[in-house]
mmCIF file of N, CA and C in Angstrom:
data_model
loop_
_atom_site.group_PDB
_atom_site.id
_atom_site.type_symbol
_atom_site.label_atom_id
_atom_site.label_comp_id
_atom_site.label_asym_id
_atom_site.label_seq_id
_atom_site.Cartn_x
_atom_site.Cartn_y
_atom_site.Cartn_z
ATOM 1 N N MET B 1 57.633 135.630 82.800
ATOM 2 C CA MET B 1 57.433 133.986 82.454
ATOM 3 C C MET B 1 58.582 133.516 81.604
ATOM 4 N N ARG B 2 59.176 132.206 82.293
ATOM 5 C CA ARG B 2 59.637 131.190 81.823
ATOM 6 C C ARG B 2 58.843 129.807 81.304
ATOM 7 N N MET B 3 59.877 128.739 80.585
ATOM 8 C CA MET B 3 59.674 128.464 80.185
ATOM 9 C C MET B 3 59.742 126.991 80.996
ATOM 10 N N PRO B 4 58.924 125.748 81.287
ATOM 11 C CA PRO B 4 58.521 124.521 82.223
ATOM 12 C C PRO B 4 59.692 123.824 81.664
ATOM 13 N N LEU B 5 60.466 123.413 83.548
ATOM 14 C CA LEU B 5 61.497 122.381 82.387
ATOM 15 C C LEU B 5 61.114 121.366 81.296
ATOM 16 N N LEU B 6 60.571 120.514 81.924
ATOM 17 C CA LEU B 6 59.729 119.828 81.306
ATOM 18 C C LEU B 6 59.302 120.370 79.216
ATOM 19 N N ASP B 7 59.087 121.450 79.269
ATOM 20 C CA ASP B 7 58.388 121.534 77.851
ATOM 21 C C ASP B 7 60.346 121.798 77.448
ATOM 22 N N PHE B 8 61.383 122.148 78.059
ATOM 23 C CA PHE B 8 62.300 122.414 77.923
ATOM 24 C C PHE B 8 63.059 121.383 77.005
ATOM 25 N N LEU B 9 62.627 120.414 78.131
ATOM 26 C CA LEU B 9 63.986 119.109 78.126
ATOM 27 C C LEU B 9 62.730 117.866 77.247
ATOM 28 N N THR B 10 61.777 118.048 76.606
ATOM 29 C CA THR B 10 61.345 117.809 75.480
ATOM 30 C C THR B 10 60.944 118.210 74.337
ATOM 31 N N ASN B 11 60.938 119.459 74.299
ATOM 32 C CA ASN B 11 59.910 120.310 72.858
ATOM 33 C C ASN B 11 61.757 120.539 71.549
ATOM 34 N N GLY B 12 63.001 120.264 71.442
ATOM 35 C CA GLY B 12 63.702 120.061 70.917
ATOM 36 C C GLY B 12 63.540 118.664 69.845
ATOM 37 N N ASP B 13 64.676 119.505 69.238
ATOM 38 C CA ASP B 13 64.655 118.473 67.915
ATOM 39 C C ASP B 13 64.369 117.397 67.995
ATOM 40 N N LEU B 14 63.535 115.828 67.783
ATOM 41 C CA LEU B 14 64.087 114.870 68.919
ATOM 42 C C LEU B 14 64.578 114.186 68.209
ATOM 43 N N LYS B 15 65.321 113.783 67.047
ATOM 44 C CA LYS B 15 66.416 113.201 66.163
ATOM 45 C C LYS B 15 67.637 113.478 66.926
ATOM 46 N N PHE B 16 68.048 114.812 67.270
ATOM 47 C CA PHE B 16 69.006 115.727 68.277
ATOM 48 C C PHE B 16 69.271 115.382 69.329
ATOM 49 N N VAL B 17 67.885 115.721 70.378
ATOM 50 C CA VAL B 17 67.474 115.356 71.766
ATOM 51 C C VAL B 17 68.459 113.319 72.104
ATOM 52 N N LEU B 18 67.782 112.961 70.947
ATOM 53 C CA LEU B 18 67.895 111.380 71.461
ATOM 54 C C LEU B 18 69.212 111.038 71.618
ATOM 55 N N VAL B 19 70.135 111.797 70.821
ATOM 56 C CA VAL B 19 71.452 111.290 70.113
ATOM 57 C C VAL B 19 72.541 112.626 70.819
ATOM 58 N N LEU B 20 71.483 113.613 71.702
ATOM 59 C CA LEU B 20 71.744 113.737 73.125
ATOM 60 C C LEU B 20 71.939 113.587 74.354
ATOM 61 N N TYR B 21 71.393 113.368 74.486
ATOM 62 C CA TYR B 21 71.025 111.738 75.457
ATOM 63 C C TYR B 21 71.773 110.689 76.068
ATOM 64 N N ALA B 22 72.062 110.075 74.530
ATOM 65 C CA ALA B 22 72.873 108.861 74.018
ATOM 66 C C ALA B 22 73.608 108.932 74.314
ATOM 67 N N PHE B 23 74.757 110.680 74.113
ATOM 68 C CA PHE B 23 76.285 111.065 74.425
ATOM 69 C C PHE B 23 76.342 111.368 76.440
ATOM 70 N N LEU B 24 75.283 111.419 76.584
ATOM 71 C CA LEU B 24 74.942 111.664 78.134
ATOM 72 C C LEU B 24 74.549 110.282 78.685
ATOM 73 N N ILE B 25 74.130 109.463 78.489
ATOM 74 C CA ILE B 25 74.960 108.215 78.989
ATOM 75 C C ILE B 25 75.945 107.785 79.017
ATOM 76 N N ILE B 26 76.314 107.347 77.310
ATOM 77 C CA ILE B 26 77.710 106.994 77.680
ATOM 78 C C ILE B 26 78.368 107.568 78.406
ATOM 79 N N ALA B 27 78.588 108.964 78.413
ATOM 80 C CA ALA B 27 79.354 109.519 79.488
ATOM 81 C C ALA B 27 79.673 109.056 80.877
ATOM 82 N N PHE B 28 78.050 108.865 81.121
ATOM 83 C CA PHE B 28 77.577 108.747 82.530
ATOM 84 C C PHE B 28 78.291 107.102 82.623
ATOM 85 N N ILE B 29 78.155 106.278 81.594
ATOM 86 C CA ILE B 29 78.692 104.551 81.684
ATOM 87 C C ILE B 29 80.405 104.855 81.666
ATOM 88 N N ASN B 30 80.783 105.709 81.024
ATOM 89 C CA ASN B 30 82.118 105.776 80.935
ATOM 90 C C ASN B 30 82.896 106.121 82.449
ATOM 91 N N PHE B 31 81.850 107.624 83.125
ATOM 92 C CA PHE B 31 82.543 107.868 84.482
ATOM 93 C C PHE B 31 82.651 106.385 84.991
ATOM 94 N N PHE B 32 81.226 105.927 85.270
ATOM 95 C CA PHE B 32 81.367 104.464 86.092
ATOM 96 C C PHE B 32 82.311 103.967 86.045
ATOM 97 N N LYS B 33 83.165 103.841 84.888
ATOM 98 C CA LYS B 33 84.131 102.745 84.831
ATOM 99 C C LYS B 33 84.799 102.757 85.198
ATOM 100 N N LYS B 34 85.180 104.617 85.142
ATOM 101 C CA LYS B 34 86.545 105.065 85.272
ATOM 102 C C LYS B 34 86.720 105.558 86.853
ATOM 103 N N LEU B 35 85.144 104.860 87.579
ATOM 104 C CA LEU B 35 85.699 105.081 88.813
ATOM 105 C C LEU B 35 86.055 103.732 89.689
ATOM 106 N N LYS B 36 86.308 102.599 89.034
ATOM 107 C CA LYS B 36 86.566 100.936 89.037
ATOM 108 C C LYS B 36 87.105 101.091 88.499
ATOM 109 N N GLU B 37 88.604 101.793 87.428
ATOM 110 C CA GLU B 37 89.484 101.446 87.133
ATOM 111 C C GLU B 37 90.204 103.296 87.009
ATOM 112 N N LYS B 38 90.641 103.007 87.840
ATOM 113 C CA LYS B 38 91.372 104.202 88.331
ATOM 114 C C LYS B 38 93.216 104.064 87.955
ATOM 115 N N GLU B 39 92.889 103.013 87.695
ATOM 116 C CA GLU B 39 94.677 103.372 86.848
ATOM 117 C C GLU B 39 94.305 103.480 85.191
ATOM 118 N N ASN B 40 93.407 103.243 84.701
ATOM 119 C CA ASN B 40 92.657 103.635 83.529
ATOM 120 C C ASN B 40 92.464 105.038 83.677
ATOM 121 N N GLN B 41 91.814 105.845 84.243
ATOM 122 C CA GLN B 41 91.057 107.263 83.733
ATOM 123 C C GLN B 41 91.515 107.767 82.966
ATOM 124 N N GLU B 42 93.012 108.076 82.436
ATOM 125 C CA GLU B 42 92.800 109.150 81.095
ATOM 126 C C GLU B 42 91.838 107.974 79.760
ATOM 127 N N ILE B 43 92.235 107.048 79.536
ATOM 128 C CA ILE B 43 91.572 106.836 78.749
ATOM 129 C C ILE B 43 89.870 106.826 78.753
ATOM 130 N N TYR B 44 90.077 106.740 79.783
ATOM 131 C CA TYR B 44 88.129 106.982 80.323
ATOM 132 C C TYR B 44 87.740 108.578 80.268
ATOM 133 N N ASN B 45 88.870 109.643 80.747
ATOM 134 C CA ASN B 45 88.508 110.678 80.685
ATOM 135 C C ASN B 45 88.947 111.439 78.635
ATOM 136 N N LYS B 46 89.501 110.467 77.880
ATOM 137 C CA LYS B 46 89.604 110.931 76.182
ATOM 138 C C LYS B 46 88.156 110.539 75.940
ATOM 139 N N LYS B 47 87.117 109.226 76.263
ATOM 140 C CA LYS B 47 86.296 108.511 75.522
ATOM 141 C C LYS B 47 85.691 110.210 75.903
ATOM 142 N N ILE B 48 85.554 110.572 77.343
ATOM 143 C CA ILE B 48 84.686 111.469 77.435
ATOM 144 C C ILE B 48 84.293 112.896 77.096
ATOM 145 N N LYS B 49 85.614 113.043 76.704
ATOM 146 C CA LYS B 49 85.352 114.550 75.983
ATOM 147 C C LYS B 49 85.421 114.601 74.524
ATOM 148 N N LYS B 50 85.518 113.336 73.549
ATOM 149 C CA LYS B 50 84.967 113.008 72.762
ATOM 150 C C LYS B 50 83.495 113.532 72.709
ATOM 151 N N LEU B 51 83.001 112.888 73.996
ATOM 152 C CA LEU B 51 81.943 112.544 73.364
ATOM 153 C C LEU B 51 81.179 114.220 73.259
ATOM 154 N N MET B 52 82.389 114.801 74.505
ATOM 155 C CA MET B 52 81.720 116.062 74.614
ATOM 156 C C MET B 52 82.022 116.956 73.560
ATOM 157 N N ASN B 53 83.063 116.821 73.225
ATOM 158 C CA ASN B 53 82.495 117.487 71.642
ATOM 159 C C ASN B 53 82.268 117.120 70.182
ATOM 160 N N TRP B 54 81.629 115.620 70.841
ATOM 161 C CA TRP B 54 80.177 115.958 69.550
ATOM 162 C C TRP B 54 79.034 116.730 70.084
ATOM 163 N N SER B 55 78.860 116.146 70.965
ATOM 164 C CA SER B 55 77.702 117.131 71.598
ATOM 165 C C SER B 55 77.952 118.085 71.317
ATOM 166 N N ILE B 56 79.006 119.344 70.910
ATOM 167 C CA ILE B 56 78.806 120.433 71.502
ATOM 168 C C ILE B 56 78.432 121.015 69.641
ATOM 169 N N VAL B 57 79.292 119.507 68.826
ATOM 170 C CA VAL B 57 79.041 119.143 66.975
ATOM 171 C C VAL B 57 77.792 119.376 66.988
ATOM 172 N N ILE B 58 76.636 118.556 67.359
ATOM 173 C CA ILE B 58 75.437 118.159 67.008
ATOM 174 C C ILE B 58 74.269 119.221 67.353
ATOM 175 N N SER B 59 74.627 120.116 68.623
ATOM 176 C CA SER B 59 74.743 121.086 68.972
ATOM 177 C C SER B 59 74.569 122.006 68.112
ATOM 178 N N VAL B 60 75.409 122.550 67.357
ATOM 179 C CA VAL B 60 75.722 123.519 66.471
ATOM 180 C C VAL B 60 75.106 122.933 64.948
ATOM 181 N N PHE B 61 75.207 122.110 64.975
ATOM 182 C CA PHE B 61 74.490 121.370 63.247
ATOM 183 C C PHE B 61 72.743 121.270 63.626
ATOM 184 N N SER B 62 72.187 121.096 65.027
ATOM 185 C CA SER B 62 71.088 121.814 64.989
ATOM 186 C C SER B 62 70.495 123.126 65.107
ATOM 187 N N LEU B 63 70.900 123.791 65.249
ATOM 188 C CA LEU B 63 71.041 125.573 65.400
ATOM 189 C C LEU B 63 70.842 125.626 63.989
ATOM 190 N N MET B 64 71.941 124.998 63.288
ATOM 191 C CA MET B 64 72.365 125.756 61.668
ATOM 192 C C MET B 64 70.999 125.427 61.360
ATOM 193 N N LEU B 65 70.649 123.677 61.387
ATOM 194 C CA LEU B 65 69.008 123.317 60.855
ATOM 195 C C LEU B 65 67.972 124.268 61.317
ATOM 196 N N GLY B 66 67.422 124.343 62.917
ATOM 197 C CA GLY B 66 67.125 124.844 62.947
ATOM 198 C C GLY B 66 66.240 126.111 61.826
ATOM 199 N N LEU B 67 68.037 126.873 61.594
ATOM 200 C CA LEU B 67 67.538 128.282 60.982
ATOM 201 C C LEU B 67 67.206 128.415 59.615
ATOM 202 N N LEU B 68 68.056 127.539 59.470
ATOM 203 C CA LEU B 68 67.207 127.195 57.303
ATOM 204 C C LEU B 68 66.217 126.489 58.241
ATOM 205 N N HIS B 69 65.465 126.253 58.047
ATOM 206 C CA HIS B 69 64.421 125.307 58.267
ATOM 207 C C HIS B 69 63.038 126.756 58.833
ATOM 208 N N SER B 70 63.485 127.649 59.669
ATOM 209 C CA SER B 70 62.915 128.428 60.153
ATOM 210 C C SER B 70 63.396 129.673 58.688
ATOM 211 N N PHE B 71 63.675 130.397 58.860
ATOM 212 C CA PHE B 71 64.037 131.114 57.589
ATOM 213 C C PHE B 71 63.072 130.196 55.906
ATOM 214 N N TYR B 72 63.419 129.275 55.641
ATOM 215 C CA TYR B 72 62.932 128.259 54.489
ATOM 216 C C TYR B 72 61.349 129.382 54.444
ATOM 217 N N PHE B 73 60.352 128.601 55.783
ATOM 218 C CA PHE B 73 59.436 128.930 55.708
ATOM 219 C C PHE B 73 58.877 130.226 56.301
ATOM 220 N N ILE B 74 59.275 131.125 56.655
ATOM 221 C CA ILE B 74 59.576 132.550 56.609
ATOM 222 C C ILE B 74 59.189 132.904 55.374
ATOM 223 N N SER B 75 60.766 132.391 54.017
ATOM 224 C CA SER B 75 60.271 133.433 52.797
ATOM 225 C C SER B 75 59.157 132.238 51.507
ATOM 226 N N LYS B 76 58.064 131.342 52.694
ATOM 227 C CA LYS B 76 57.465 130.423 51.512
ATOM 228 C C LYS B 76 56.185 131.822 51.892
ATOM 229 N N ALA B 77 55.765 131.632 53.994
ATOM 230 C CA ALA B 77 55.328 132.277 53.861
ATOM 231 C C ALA B 77 55.060 133.535 53.655
ATOM 232 N N GLY B 78 56.016 134.110 52.700
ATOM 233 C CA GLY B 78 55.539 135.443 52.293
ATOM 234 C C GLY B 78 55.527 136.580 53.195
ATOM 235 N N GLY B 79 55.939 136.741 54.240
ATOM 236 C CA GLY B 79 55.423 137.302 56.146
ATOM 237 C C GLY B 79 55.277 136.528 56.546
ATOM 238 N N ILE B 80 54.907 137.404 57.737
ATOM 239 C CA ILE B 80 54.572 136.007 58.950
ATOM 240 C C ILE B 80 54.530 137.180 59.787
ATOM 241 N N ASN B 81 53.642 136.133 60.891
ATOM 242 C CA ASN B 81 53.474 137.504 62.302
ATOM 243 C C ASN B 81 54.448 136.876 63.297
ATOM 244 N N ASN B 82 55.069 138.637 64.252
ATOM 245 C CA ASN B 82 55.934 138.842 65.221
ATOM 246 C C ASN B 82 55.921 137.341 65.790
ATOM 247 N N ASN B 83 54.471 137.020 66.240
ATOM 248 C CA ASN B 83 54.453 135.885 67.393
ATOM 249 C C ASN B 83 54.744 134.905 66.737
ATOM 250 N N LEU B 84 54.787 135.000 65.837
ATOM 251 C CA LEU B 84 54.811 132.883 64.518
ATOM 252 C C LEU B 84 56.158 133.094 65.118
ATOM 253 N N LEU B 85 57.286 134.649 64.390
ATOM 254 C CA LEU B 85 58.545 134.651 64.525
ATOM 255 C C LEU B 85 59.226 134.184 65.956
ATOM 256 N N PHE B 86 58.558 134.711 66.588
ATOM 257 C CA PHE B 86 59.817 134.563 67.713
ATOM 258 C C PHE B 86 58.986 133.379 68.623
ATOM 259 N N GLY B 87 58.689 132.815 67.964
ATOM 260 C CA GLY B 87 57.576 131.036 68.651
ATOM 261 C C GLY B 87 59.004 130.285 68.412
ATOM 262 N N GLY B 88 58.671 130.001 66.724
ATOM 263 C CA GLY B 88 59.711 129.531 65.896
ATOM 264 C C GLY B 88 61.308 129.285 66.438
ATOM 265 N N LEU B 89 61.181 131.143 66.642
ATOM 266 C CA LEU B 89 62.692 131.214 66.765
ATOM 267 C C LEU B 89 63.192 130.717 67.704
ATOM 268 N N SER B 90 62.390 130.530 69.316
ATOM 269 C CA SER B 90 62.566 130.267 70.598
ATOM 270 C C SER B 90 62.336 128.194 70.668
ATOM 271 N N ASN B 91 61.530 127.873 69.432
ATOM 272 C CA ASN B 91 61.830 126.642 69.763
ATOM 273 C C ASN B 91 63.216 125.951 68.722
ATOM 274 N N MET B 92 63.689 126.894 67.870
ATOM 275 C CA MET B 92 64.931 126.414 67.054
ATOM 276 C C MET B 92 66.007 126.085 67.942
ATOM 277 N N LEU B 93 65.960 126.906 69.395
ATOM 278 C CA LEU B 93 67.021 126.973 70.104
ATOM 279 C C LEU B 93 66.994 126.263 71.400
ATOM 280 N N ILE B 94 66.351 126.057 71.304
ATOM 281 C CA ILE B 94 65.805 124.652 72.606
ATOM 282 C C ILE B 94 67.083 123.631 72.337
ATOM 283 N N THR B 95 67.222 122.808 71.242
ATOM 284 C CA THR B 95 68.025 121.824 71.320
ATOM 285 C C THR B 95 69.596 122.288 71.084
ATOM 286 N N PRO B 96 70.265 123.122 70.305
ATOM 287 C CA PRO B 96 71.345 124.020 71.167
ATOM 288 C C PRO B 96 71.960 124.293 72.130
ATOM 289 N N THR B 97 70.591 124.320 72.604
ATOM 290 C CA THR B 97 70.753 124.397 74.381
ATOM 291 C C THR B 97 70.997 123.368 75.075
ATOM 292 N N LEU B 98 69.699 122.717 75.090
ATOM 293 C CA LEU B 98 69.950 121.785 75.313
ATOM 294 C C LEU B 98 71.270 121.111 75.608
ATOM 295 N N GLY B 99 71.316 120.582 74.137
ATOM 296 C CA GLY B 99 72.780 120.191 73.685
ATOM 297 C C GLY B 99 74.328 120.708 74.456
ATOM 298 N N MET B 100 74.493 122.064 75.087
ATOM 299 C CA MET B 100 75.400 123.019 75.536
ATOM 300 C C MET B 100 75.387 122.294 77.040
ATOM 301 N N ALA B 101 73.710 122.325 78.115
ATOM 302 C CA ALA B 101 73.428 121.807 79.303
ATOM 303 C C ALA B 101 75.035 120.467 79.463
ATOM 304 N N ILE B 102 73.889 120.002 78.003
ATOM 305 C CA ILE B 102 74.596 118.720 78.209
ATOM 306 C C ILE B 102 76.528 118.652 78.328
ATOM 307 N N ALA B 103 76.557 119.180 77.701
ATOM 308 C CA ALA B 103 78.262 118.880 77.225
ATOM 309 C C ALA B 103 79.418 119.747 78.259
ATOM 310 N N ILE B 104 78.723 120.401 79.152
ATOM 311 C CA ILE B 104 79.158 120.779 80.197
ATOM 312 C C ILE B 104 78.803 119.403 81.180
ATOM 313 N N VAL B 105 77.801 119.160 81.089
ATOM 314 C CA VAL B 105 77.604 118.265 81.947
ATOM 315 C C VAL B 105 78.563 117.159 81.936
ATOM 316 N N ILE B 106 79.331 116.733 80.527
ATOM 317 C CA ILE B 106 79.244 115.348 80.408
ATOM 318 C C ILE B 106 81.624 116.361 80.358
ATOM 319 N N GLN B 107 81.605 117.479 80.617
ATOM 320 C CA GLN B 107 83.066 117.988 80.587
ATOM 321 C C GLN B 107 83.312 117.553 82.436
ATOM 322 N N LEU B 108 82.532 117.802 83.065
ATOM 323 C CA LEU B 108 81.946 117.685 84.702
ATOM 324 C C LEU B 108 82.679 116.279 84.589
ATOM 325 N N LEU B 109 82.146 115.502 83.438
ATOM 326 C CA LEU B 109 82.218 114.058 84.690
ATOM 327 C C LEU B 109 83.735 113.661 83.475
ATOM 328 N N SER B 110 84.423 114.209 82.866
ATOM 329 C CA SER B 110 86.183 114.105 82.838
ATOM 330 C C SER B 110 86.967 114.648 83.150
ATOM 331 N N THR B 111 86.056 114.892 84.359
ATOM 332 C CA THR B 111 87.684 115.434 84.573
ATOM 333 C C THR B 111 88.461 114.477 86.045
ATOM 334 N N PRO B 112 89.914 114.480 86.125
ATOM 335 C CA PRO B 112 90.735 113.757 86.859
ATOM 336 C C PRO B 112 89.994 114.001 87.675
ATOM 337 N N LEU B 113 90.276 112.511 88.547
ATOM 338 C CA LEU B 113 89.596 112.172 90.232
ATOM 339 C C LEU B 113 90.925 112.773 90.924
ATOM 340 N N LYS B 114 91.172 112.525 91.780
ATOM 341 C CA LYS B 114 92.200 112.983 92.971
ATOM 342 C C LYS B 114 92.536 112.011 93.423
ATOM 343 N N GLU B 115 93.721 111.199 93.469
ATOM 344 C CA GLU B 115 93.865 109.862 94.126
ATOM 345 C C GLU B 115 94.585 110.716 95.745
ATOM 346 N N GLN B 116 94.063 109.528 96.888
ATOM 347 C CA GLN B 116 94.648 109.963 98.049
ATOM 348 C C GLN B 116 95.674 109.181 98.411
ATOM 349 N N LYS B 117 96.791 110.005 98.795
ATOM 350 C CA LYS B 117 98.198 109.484 99.098
ATOM 351 C C LYS B 117 97.794 108.885 100.726
ATOM 352 N N LYS B 118 98.750 107.812 100.383
ATOM 353 C CA LYS B 118 98.793 106.809 101.227
ATOM 354 C C LYS B 118 99.727 107.315 101.686
ATOM 355 N N LEU B 119 99.620 106.615 103.295
ATOM 356 C CA LEU B 119 100.380 107.334 104.200
ATOM 357 C C LEU B 119 101.449 106.227 105.448
#
């Protein structure tokens, strides 16, 4: 049984998910600017790569906060049911996984465009 795609895209930590989607939107904007201005490609590629790096940092940060949050509540409960433990840990992994997927898409947007040779 798999997690439905809509749950995956919407069940992460909202503050991180919004930032990651904002990075993706900004990367697409820079990609389309890069398509228009082919002579300034490298400038836009640098901007897009910075967004990719920041999305990875945000993903790792959300993972650390999720772990901290999960272990804090486990320690407060004094014991925990396995279903609650694994359910919480799987929810904790949604945002970093989404962030890495967004980083891959952003990396693809930063690939240099090939220029056609003039005959």
